[in-house]
Structures are given as structure tokens and as C-alpha cells.
Amino acid sequence: MSKPIKFTEHCCLSKSGNEDSDFADALGQLIELEQSGSIKFEGQPNGDNKVPKYLGIESTWESFIAGYYIGATWLKENEISAVVMPKMGNIDYLEMFSAALEINSEKESKYFLNYFGIEFGRPEIQVDENFNIITPLILIQYISLLKTVTKRGLKKGYIYREENLQSKVKGHLLFQRHLQKNVTMKREDRAFCAFQEYTADIPENRLLKKALVFADRAINSIESLRNHRIYASLKLSINQLFSLFSTVSDEIEIHEIKTLKMNKLFAGYKEAVELARLILRRFDYSLQNAETEEKATLPFWIDMPHLYEMYVYKWLKENVIDDEVLFQVKGYQGTAADYVLPKQGIILDAKYKPHYENGNAGIIDDIRAMSGYARDEDILHTFENPNAATVPCVILYPTANEDMKSIEEDETDKNEGFFGGKNLAKIKKIRPYRDFYKMQVEVPVVQKKEKNHE
């Protein structure tokens, strides 16, 4: 099996040749597969289908072109694979992913779940260790989901118990067992009973706790997580969850895990239970495997523009003062503005286009789209003043700086509002368009030296 063919977002791989001899044979096989009709590169998915085929790679007569998905995929299973790397090479997608999952309201969570995926059951792909992020993504998602489904406490249910009780009878007496255990042994203070008990120690919760134990072991053993900025918050969340599950056992057999059926009363648990199963299957139900650093990744994909969109949403909720941030505000005929500030009457759109920092190449299409939002009655009626003469529109684009430090804002800055204080310096007028602006949003970057949190 050859090394994966490497792409970068929006970059192409020429069919006429490749300077890197390591990939020449695989590229030749890839072209042969395409010409034989065994494989078809369809580019970005259309319509309601969010799942990309072959990471959305498109084929033209002269090259293969990557789209806006990053990830790893099989082009010919167990023979030819491809990876697509982020165009912002130092971007910290683990931190962005974690931030996106912290937005746990139902609408936003369902929206984001459409824009990443993992192909469980497929063979693993050997990748560079810096791109081996699948297990961390699964663990981060599981911890976030577990916090959400348990925020009102653990679900409870009735379980069947048989127990040799002292000085009491509960449920009904199991006469044969009582005779063997107590009467013949002259233990007159005991009664062997069967009864239903209402408890949190139900199979669903046992499965969730067992997966939590595996997640804790894995997070401590995966170096990329153990040395990451989010490690401390992950451990805090895990410790809080363990406290919540203190009355629940983690003893559950493999056959119970595989055959566990969800009660309708626990519909909110369904996703967490499925993810718990995947975690245990990922480590082959062995804690020893959870303590081993992995050398390969399952095929996966992440829609980077939508990951950036969710990260910006969280950033806005933390930085916009004295105003609500409306997300995915629907307009006419299926259109939607990414964000609306109803009090200030501002429309904002996240564009995963870092080149906007140095110029406005290609920005006219974004301006046209936002001009439509600024005249859409459905969107405008979310404003406190829907009859404003003009509507400010702001394009939010990413920028990354390895040396950047978080800006410490004092109360004066915060009270000056979204366009006041330090934020004002980041906003640039887009000339010659009236009330159109662009503004950078700093995304997290991978530091060259991460501080160990242990």
C-alpha cells in the first residue's frame, strides 16, 4: 500500500506529472481507475446531501482539485488513499471543534452534525501523526454530548433485582432460593427476594459510564490531547461527569452493549449511547488499547467553512455586548443569513477566506449575497427596527497568527458595544460599497510548543 496522496484545500494535483516520486505510482493507478470508470470524482455534494464522496475532490481534464473538506478517504480500499489538509496549515481544528460542540442548543447542534463524519467499519489509513485526529474528535464529541444529555441529571428506570435482604421482604419471595440460602442455613433474618428498583444504575447509564472510563484513559494517553490547551477543560468535564455517575456501575458485558435497546423514554440518550458503543468498539473493548497511541486514522471528513461558521458563532456570543446573536436566520426561498444582531440591525456572514486579509479578490459574490439578505423581508423582520434606511453588512474572515495573544478587554471596551473599543480597529470598510465591512476573526493555531498540563 502506497502513502496517501496529499492535497491541500482548493489546490490541485496535476494529472500530467508530480514532482514527488513517492506518489507517482499511486497517481498513475488513480488515473487508470478513473479512465476505466471504476471511480468518479463528483466534486462538492449538491442539494441536501452533505456527505462528500472522495472528500469532494473534483476531476478536470488536467488535474484533480480538492474542495473545502479536510480529512482522509480511500480511493481504492486498502490500496490508494488520499488526505486533504487545511489551507491554513497551522489552524487548530481540535480547539475549533471543541468550541463548536460547546454550543449545545438543539438547533445549532443538529445543524453542525451535518458537517462532519467518520466512516466506522472501514480500514484505517496511515497518516502523518499531526493529522491523526479522529480519536480526539470522537472523545471531544462524546464528552460534550454527555454533558448535554445529563445536564438535568441522569435518567432513571426500573431494573429487575434479586437480592438476599435482611429483616425485610421486598417484591416477592423466591421460595426455592430462599430455602437454599436461608432456611437450610438457619438464617431466619434473611429473605431472598425479586423486585423492581427505580434507579440510575440502568444498562444505558452503565454503558455511558464504561465509555467515559475509556475516554478518560485515552485522553491521558494521547499526546496530542494531553499537551493541548483544551486538556484541562476536558479533564474538568470528565471529573464532573464521574461525580454525576458515582452511583452507576461501569460493569456491562459486551453482549449487553451490542444488544441494548433504547427505551422510548430515553430518546435523548440515543445519540450518546451510539457514540459510547463506537468508542468501545474503537478500542476493541480493551482498556489496554485505550492507553496506546494510534498510528492510523479512520476515514473522516470535516466541512471547514461550516466548522469556521460555528466557531465564529461562539466567538460572537462571547464578544457581542448587549445584543442577541441570531443564528441561521431564514430568508426567502431557502436562503439564510449566518448571523443577525436584531438590536443593532446588523447582518454578518462567516466566510472561510483568509485571503480577505490582504485584498478583496472574489468578494463581489459575497457582497451580492449579503445585499439580498439586507433586502429580505423575512430577515429584516427579525430587527427591532425593520424599517431602517440601510443595513450594515459585515463579512467575517479568518486570520491566524502563531504569535497572537488573547486581547484583554476592560469594562470600558465592552460597554462601547460591538463596533466600539478594540473591535473597531479590526473592521475595514469595503470600498466603494455603502455599509459593507469586513472584519477578521482570529482562529486558534497550533503552538509550536504546547505546555504539558499534567
XYZ file of C-alpha atoms in Angstrom:
454
model
C 0.000 0.000 0.000
C 1.415 3.377 -1.039
C 1.415 6.556 1.004
C -1.738 8.687 0.849
C -1.928 11.205 -1.968
C -1.794 14.604 -0.294
C -3.965 17.557 -1.251
C -4.491 20.955 0.310
C -7.900 22.645 0.319
C -8.667 24.284 -3.034
C -5.365 23.107 -4.503
C -4.908 20.747 -7.398
C -2.785 17.758 -8.316
C -1.762 17.720 -11.951
C -2.507 14.603 -13.963
C 0.432 15.311 -16.232
C 3.029 14.697 -13.554
C 4.019 15.041 -9.938
C 7.371 16.152 -8.592
C 7.042 13.862 -5.578
C 8.068 10.415 -6.788
C 6.558 8.790 -3.675
C 3.083 9.436 -5.059
C 3.767 8.902 -8.766
C 2.713 5.232 -8.842
C -0.443 5.835 -6.819
C -1.342 8.802 -9.010
C -0.899 6.643 -12.084
C -3.196 3.990 -10.605
C -5.719 6.689 -9.727
C -5.808 7.974 -13.302
C -6.166 4.398 -14.554
C -9.087 3.776 -12.178
C -10.827 6.934 -13.352
C -10.320 6.135 -17.018
C -11.674 2.611 -16.501
C -14.831 4.005 -14.901
C -14.143 2.367 -11.525
C -14.098 5.721 -9.760
C -15.837 9.028 -10.419
C -14.883 12.302 -8.780
C -18.053 14.360 -8.434
C -16.727 17.362 -6.548
C -18.815 19.033 -3.839
C -22.122 17.348 -2.910
C -25.264 19.024 -4.203
C -28.636 19.756 -2.625
C -29.469 18.259 0.748
C -26.696 15.657 0.578
C -23.975 16.902 2.935
C -21.739 13.804 2.757
C -18.857 14.285 0.301
C -17.707 11.471 -1.938
C -13.911 11.167 -2.000
C -13.674 14.342 0.149
C -15.323 16.354 -2.599
C -12.307 16.031 -4.905
C -13.189 17.069 -8.450
C -11.624 15.817 -11.663
C -10.969 18.034 -14.673
C -9.226 17.107 -17.890
C -5.888 18.258 -16.492
C -5.982 17.882 -12.694
C -7.653 16.653 -9.517
C -8.906 19.585 -7.423
C -9.661 19.482 -3.695
C -12.649 21.390 -2.330
C -13.319 22.730 1.155
C -13.357 19.395 3.021
C -10.389 18.162 5.007
C -9.949 14.537 6.003
C -8.788 11.144 4.827
C -10.508 8.780 2.407
C -9.988 5.561 0.494
C -9.927 5.940 -3.275
C -9.340 2.216 -3.693
C -9.772 0.394 -0.401
C -6.533 -0.910 1.131
C -4.562 0.313 -1.894
C -4.910 4.016 -2.685
C -5.889 6.710 -0.178
C -5.964 10.487 -0.153
C -5.779 13.151 2.522
C -6.798 16.797 2.246
C -5.005 19.181 4.593
C -6.278 22.619 5.725
C -5.199 25.602 3.627
C -4.410 27.384 6.892
C -1.661 24.952 7.791
C -1.328 25.899 11.465
C -5.041 26.039 12.252
C -6.056 24.209 15.442
C -9.173 22.351 14.327
C -9.321 20.397 17.593
C -9.903 23.592 19.549
C -12.353 24.864 16.926
C -14.210 21.539 17.025
C -14.387 21.675 20.808
C -15.679 25.260 20.687
C -18.359 24.334 18.128
C -19.594 21.465 20.305
C -19.901 23.761 23.323
C -22.858 25.377 21.554
C -25.283 22.777 22.810
C -28.696 24.173 21.941
C -30.683 21.721 19.837
C -30.905 23.795 16.645
C -27.196 24.559 16.406
C -26.118 21.045 17.429
C -28.254 19.396 14.757
C -27.009 21.902 12.189
C -23.323 21.215 12.889
C -23.708 17.417 12.999
C -24.402 17.520 9.248
C -20.930 18.838 8.510
C -18.520 16.218 9.777
C -18.441 12.455 9.629
C -16.387 9.356 10.457
C -16.565 6.125 8.459
C -16.598 3.477 11.160
C -16.021 -0.067 9.971
C -13.671 0.969 7.162
C -9.939 0.098 7.183
C -7.655 2.662 8.770
C -5.366 4.934 6.756
C -1.753 5.613 7.669
C -1.305 9.376 8.024
C 1.156 11.852 9.444
C 0.913 11.907 13.258
C -0.041 15.594 13.201
C -3.149 14.714 11.176
C -4.195 11.742 13.321
C -7.150 13.472 14.968
C -10.070 11.057 14.705
C -9.934 9.578 18.196
C -9.539 13.039 19.802
C -12.541 14.259 17.783
C -14.658 11.294 18.912
C -13.689 11.770 22.549
C -14.329 15.528 22.492
C -17.707 14.944 20.865
C -18.646 12.268 23.404
C -17.753 14.365 26.442
C -19.641 17.352 25.045
C -22.681 15.218 24.238
C -22.621 13.528 27.646
C -22.610 16.921 29.367
C -25.636 17.929 27.309
C -27.786 14.840 27.874
C -27.052 14.752 31.617
C -27.354 18.448 32.418
C -30.717 17.797 34.104
C -29.399 14.744 35.911
C -29.172 11.084 34.998
C -32.155 9.274 33.593
C -33.640 6.630 35.877
C -35.569 3.479 35.245
C -36.739 0.203 36.747
C -34.375 -2.757 36.782
C -35.009 -6.309 37.931
C -33.046 -7.241 41.056
C -32.641 -10.464 43.050
C -31.153 -9.972 46.496
C -30.937 -11.704 49.860
C -32.429 -8.979 52.033
C -32.015 -8.632 55.769
C -35.060 -8.181 58.044
C -37.441 -7.250 55.236
C -39.323 -8.543 52.228
C -39.385 -6.566 49.005
C -41.266 -7.508 45.846
C -41.906 -11.233 46.095
C -40.116 -14.097 47.809
C -38.160 -16.529 45.611
C -39.064 -19.589 47.639
C -36.573 -22.072 46.152
C -33.629 -19.692 46.506
C -34.818 -18.634 49.969
C -34.980 -22.288 51.021
C -31.429 -22.971 49.796
C -29.799 -19.785 51.055
C -31.641 -19.109 54.278
C -33.945 -21.831 55.639
C -31.431 -24.686 55.351
C -28.688 -22.394 56.660
C -30.968 -21.277 59.548
C -30.643 -17.611 58.604
C -34.057 -16.593 59.870
C -33.398 -12.843 59.500
C -32.975 -13.110 55.704
C -35.400 -13.222 52.768
C -34.345 -13.911 49.176
C -36.499 -11.607 47.060
C -37.027 -10.459 43.499
C -38.142 -6.885 42.962
C -38.113 -3.881 40.625
C -35.897 -0.984 41.684
C -36.114 2.586 40.377
C -32.502 3.666 39.963
C -29.949 5.465 37.816
C -27.925 2.239 37.661
C -29.634 1.171 34.422
C -27.893 -0.500 31.452
C -27.878 2.721 29.389
C -26.042 4.616 32.116
C -23.643 1.732 32.718
C -22.706 1.831 29.040
C -22.220 5.603 29.141
C -20.008 5.329 32.231
C -17.925 2.491 30.767
C -17.280 4.605 27.643
C -16.392 7.530 29.920
C -13.758 5.364 31.641
C -12.293 4.507 28.225
C -12.391 8.168 27.171
C -10.540 9.224 30.318
C -7.794 6.630 29.756
C -7.436 7.596 26.096
C -7.235 11.335 26.775
C -4.436 10.712 29.271
C -2.521 8.581 26.772
C -2.931 10.559 23.528
C -0.061 13.032 23.476
C -1.777 15.466 21.106
C -4.563 15.850 23.692
C -2.504 15.570 26.852
C -0.336 18.502 25.739
C -3.175 20.560 24.296
C -4.751 23.737 25.654
C -8.135 22.026 25.960
C -6.776 19.180 28.130
C -7.517 20.920 31.437
C -11.132 21.686 30.488
C -11.633 18.132 29.212
C -10.355 16.672 32.481
C -12.571 19.024 34.488
C -15.600 17.917 32.469
C -14.674 14.254 32.896
C -14.286 14.614 36.670
C -17.661 16.353 36.880
C -19.241 13.557 34.848
C -17.670 10.867 37.030
C -19.182 12.599 40.048
C -22.569 12.571 38.335
C -22.207 8.837 37.573
C -20.976 7.967 41.085
C -23.988 5.735 41.817
C -23.698 3.932 38.472
C -21.573 0.842 37.868
C -19.424 0.526 34.748
C -19.904 -3.262 34.694
C -21.653 -4.248 31.474
C -20.966 -7.248 29.258
C -20.067 -6.986 25.575
C -23.203 -8.906 24.548
C -25.303 -6.418 26.554
C -23.617 -3.488 24.783
C -24.353 -4.949 21.367
C -27.966 -5.879 22.102
C -29.002 -2.932 24.260
C -32.311 -1.484 23.064
C -33.250 2.077 23.844
C -36.475 2.668 25.747
C -38.608 5.407 24.181
C -38.425 7.292 27.464
C -34.696 7.692 26.880
C -34.809 9.039 23.332
C -32.447 11.854 24.303
C -29.839 9.258 25.201
C -29.865 7.559 21.801
C -27.020 9.525 20.238
C -24.857 9.303 23.363
C -25.400 5.542 23.599
C -24.466 5.058 19.930
C -21.313 7.128 20.357
C -20.427 5.192 23.532
C -20.707 1.960 21.556
C -18.415 3.361 18.877
C -15.800 4.371 21.458
C -15.755 0.907 22.992
C -15.623 -0.711 19.564
C -12.858 1.688 18.554
C -10.691 0.328 21.373
C -11.906 -3.247 20.852
C -13.444 -3.230 24.364
C -9.956 -3.208 25.900
C -8.684 -0.558 28.317
C -5.156 -1.503 27.279
C -5.927 -0.405 23.724
C -7.264 2.884 25.078
C -3.829 3.560 26.564
C -1.976 3.095 23.248
C -1.096 5.967 20.920
C -2.584 5.298 17.498
C -0.627 5.287 14.252
C -3.521 5.465 11.778
C -6.893 7.115 11.285
C -10.333 6.029 10.202
C -11.591 7.739 7.050
C -13.221 11.031 8.045
C -14.292 14.395 6.692
C -14.841 17.888 8.108
C -16.539 20.732 6.266
C -14.132 23.546 7.157
C -16.338 26.529 6.192
C -19.101 25.257 8.473
C -16.654 24.468 11.270
C -15.424 28.063 10.969
C -19.044 29.253 10.896
C -19.775 27.519 14.214
C -16.544 28.807 15.765
C -17.474 32.362 14.754
C -20.936 31.902 16.247
C -19.423 31.021 19.616
C -16.995 33.950 19.268
C -19.873 36.348 18.568
C -21.873 35.087 21.548
C -18.867 35.802 23.763
C -17.978 39.208 22.274
C -21.230 40.894 21.274
C -22.399 43.033 24.184
C -25.997 43.989 24.906
C -27.438 42.256 21.869
C -28.708 38.820 20.924
C -26.964 36.811 18.202
C -29.455 35.062 15.933
C -28.033 32.105 14.000
C -29.019 30.908 10.519
C -31.840 33.393 10.075
C -34.003 32.074 7.264
C -34.895 34.275 4.337
C -36.830 33.851 1.114
C -36.615 30.599 -0.900
C -34.236 28.703 1.353
C -31.641 31.454 1.850
C -30.261 32.177 5.317
C -28.063 34.828 6.874
C -25.408 33.325 9.121
C -25.932 35.805 11.970
C -28.190 38.753 12.768
C -27.849 41.323 15.573
C -31.503 42.407 15.939
C -30.995 45.411 18.253
C -28.242 46.940 16.164
C -29.809 45.882 12.861
C -26.635 44.239 11.534
C -26.219 41.199 9.276
C -22.994 39.194 9.450
C -21.703 36.313 7.342
C -18.761 33.984 8.035
C -16.538 33.418 5.013
C -13.719 30.903 5.296
C -11.495 33.009 3.053
C -8.254 34.087 4.771
C -7.086 35.920 1.633
C -9.542 38.714 2.512
C -6.897 39.916 4.967
C -4.755 41.089 2.033
C -7.373 42.129 -0.506
C -10.900 41.792 -1.853
C -10.384 39.346 -4.707
C -13.640 37.488 -5.345
C -15.571 39.407 -2.678
C -18.220 40.697 -5.109
C -20.199 37.415 -4.949
C -20.338 37.641 -1.163
C -21.480 41.259 -1.361
C -24.250 40.313 -3.782
C -25.480 37.544 -1.470
C -25.472 39.811 1.590
C -27.207 42.577 -0.377
C -30.038 40.104 -0.875
C -30.183 39.392 2.864
C -30.291 43.148 3.575
C -33.458 43.434 1.468
C -35.128 40.202 2.512
C -38.348 40.962 4.419
C -38.186 37.726 6.423
C -34.695 38.565 7.690
C -35.412 42.263 8.221
C -38.430 41.472 10.400
C -36.079 39.988 12.989
C -34.714 43.533 13.545
C -36.085 45.722 16.322
C -36.264 48.424 13.651
C -37.124 46.584 10.402
C -37.620 49.869 8.527
C -34.046 51.147 8.803
C -32.879 53.041 5.709
C -29.693 50.993 5.364
C -28.469 47.723 6.851
C -24.783 47.362 7.794
C -23.331 44.079 6.495
C -20.136 42.558 7.888
C -18.083 39.750 6.336
C -16.145 37.817 8.978
C -12.991 36.126 7.656
C -10.343 34.034 9.452
C -6.839 35.051 10.339
C -4.226 33.047 12.211
C -1.078 34.262 13.904
C 1.198 31.872 15.771
C 2.412 34.684 17.989
C -1.006 36.162 18.740
C -2.077 36.585 22.330
C -5.577 36.975 23.652
C -6.658 40.597 23.923
C -7.511 41.638 27.452
C -10.579 43.862 27.289
C -11.627 46.044 30.175
C -15.183 47.039 31.022
C -14.880 50.332 29.115
C -14.162 48.488 25.890
C -17.064 46.103 26.438
C -19.554 48.880 27.148
C -18.749 50.579 23.852
C -20.573 47.810 22.000
C -19.724 45.514 19.126
C -18.252 48.247 16.899
C -16.525 50.040 19.770
C -13.254 49.586 21.574
C -10.632 47.223 20.203
C -13.115 45.626 17.791
C -13.273 48.879 15.824
C -9.656 48.568 14.742
C -10.382 45.177 13.188
C -13.228 46.412 10.973
C -12.384 47.603 7.490
C -14.674 49.453 5.118
C -15.174 47.676 1.795
C -14.943 50.397 -0.793
C -16.885 51.549 -2.760
C -19.891 49.773 -1.203
C -22.040 51.621 1.318
C -22.370 49.990 4.753
C -20.275 46.974 3.785
C -17.416 45.953 6.064
C -15.062 43.072 6.598
C -13.639 42.006 9.902
C -11.046 39.429 10.917
C -11.778 36.734 13.481
C -8.670 35.157 14.925
C -8.843 31.374 14.846
C -6.827 29.199 17.245
C -3.500 27.955 15.977
C -1.301 25.045 16.961
C 1.506 26.378 19.082
C 4.990 25.127 18.302
C 5.467 24.206 21.953
C 2.422 23.236 23.968
C 2.667 23.341 27.719
C 2.087 19.989 29.389
C -0.896 20.258 31.749
C -0.067 17.245 33.833
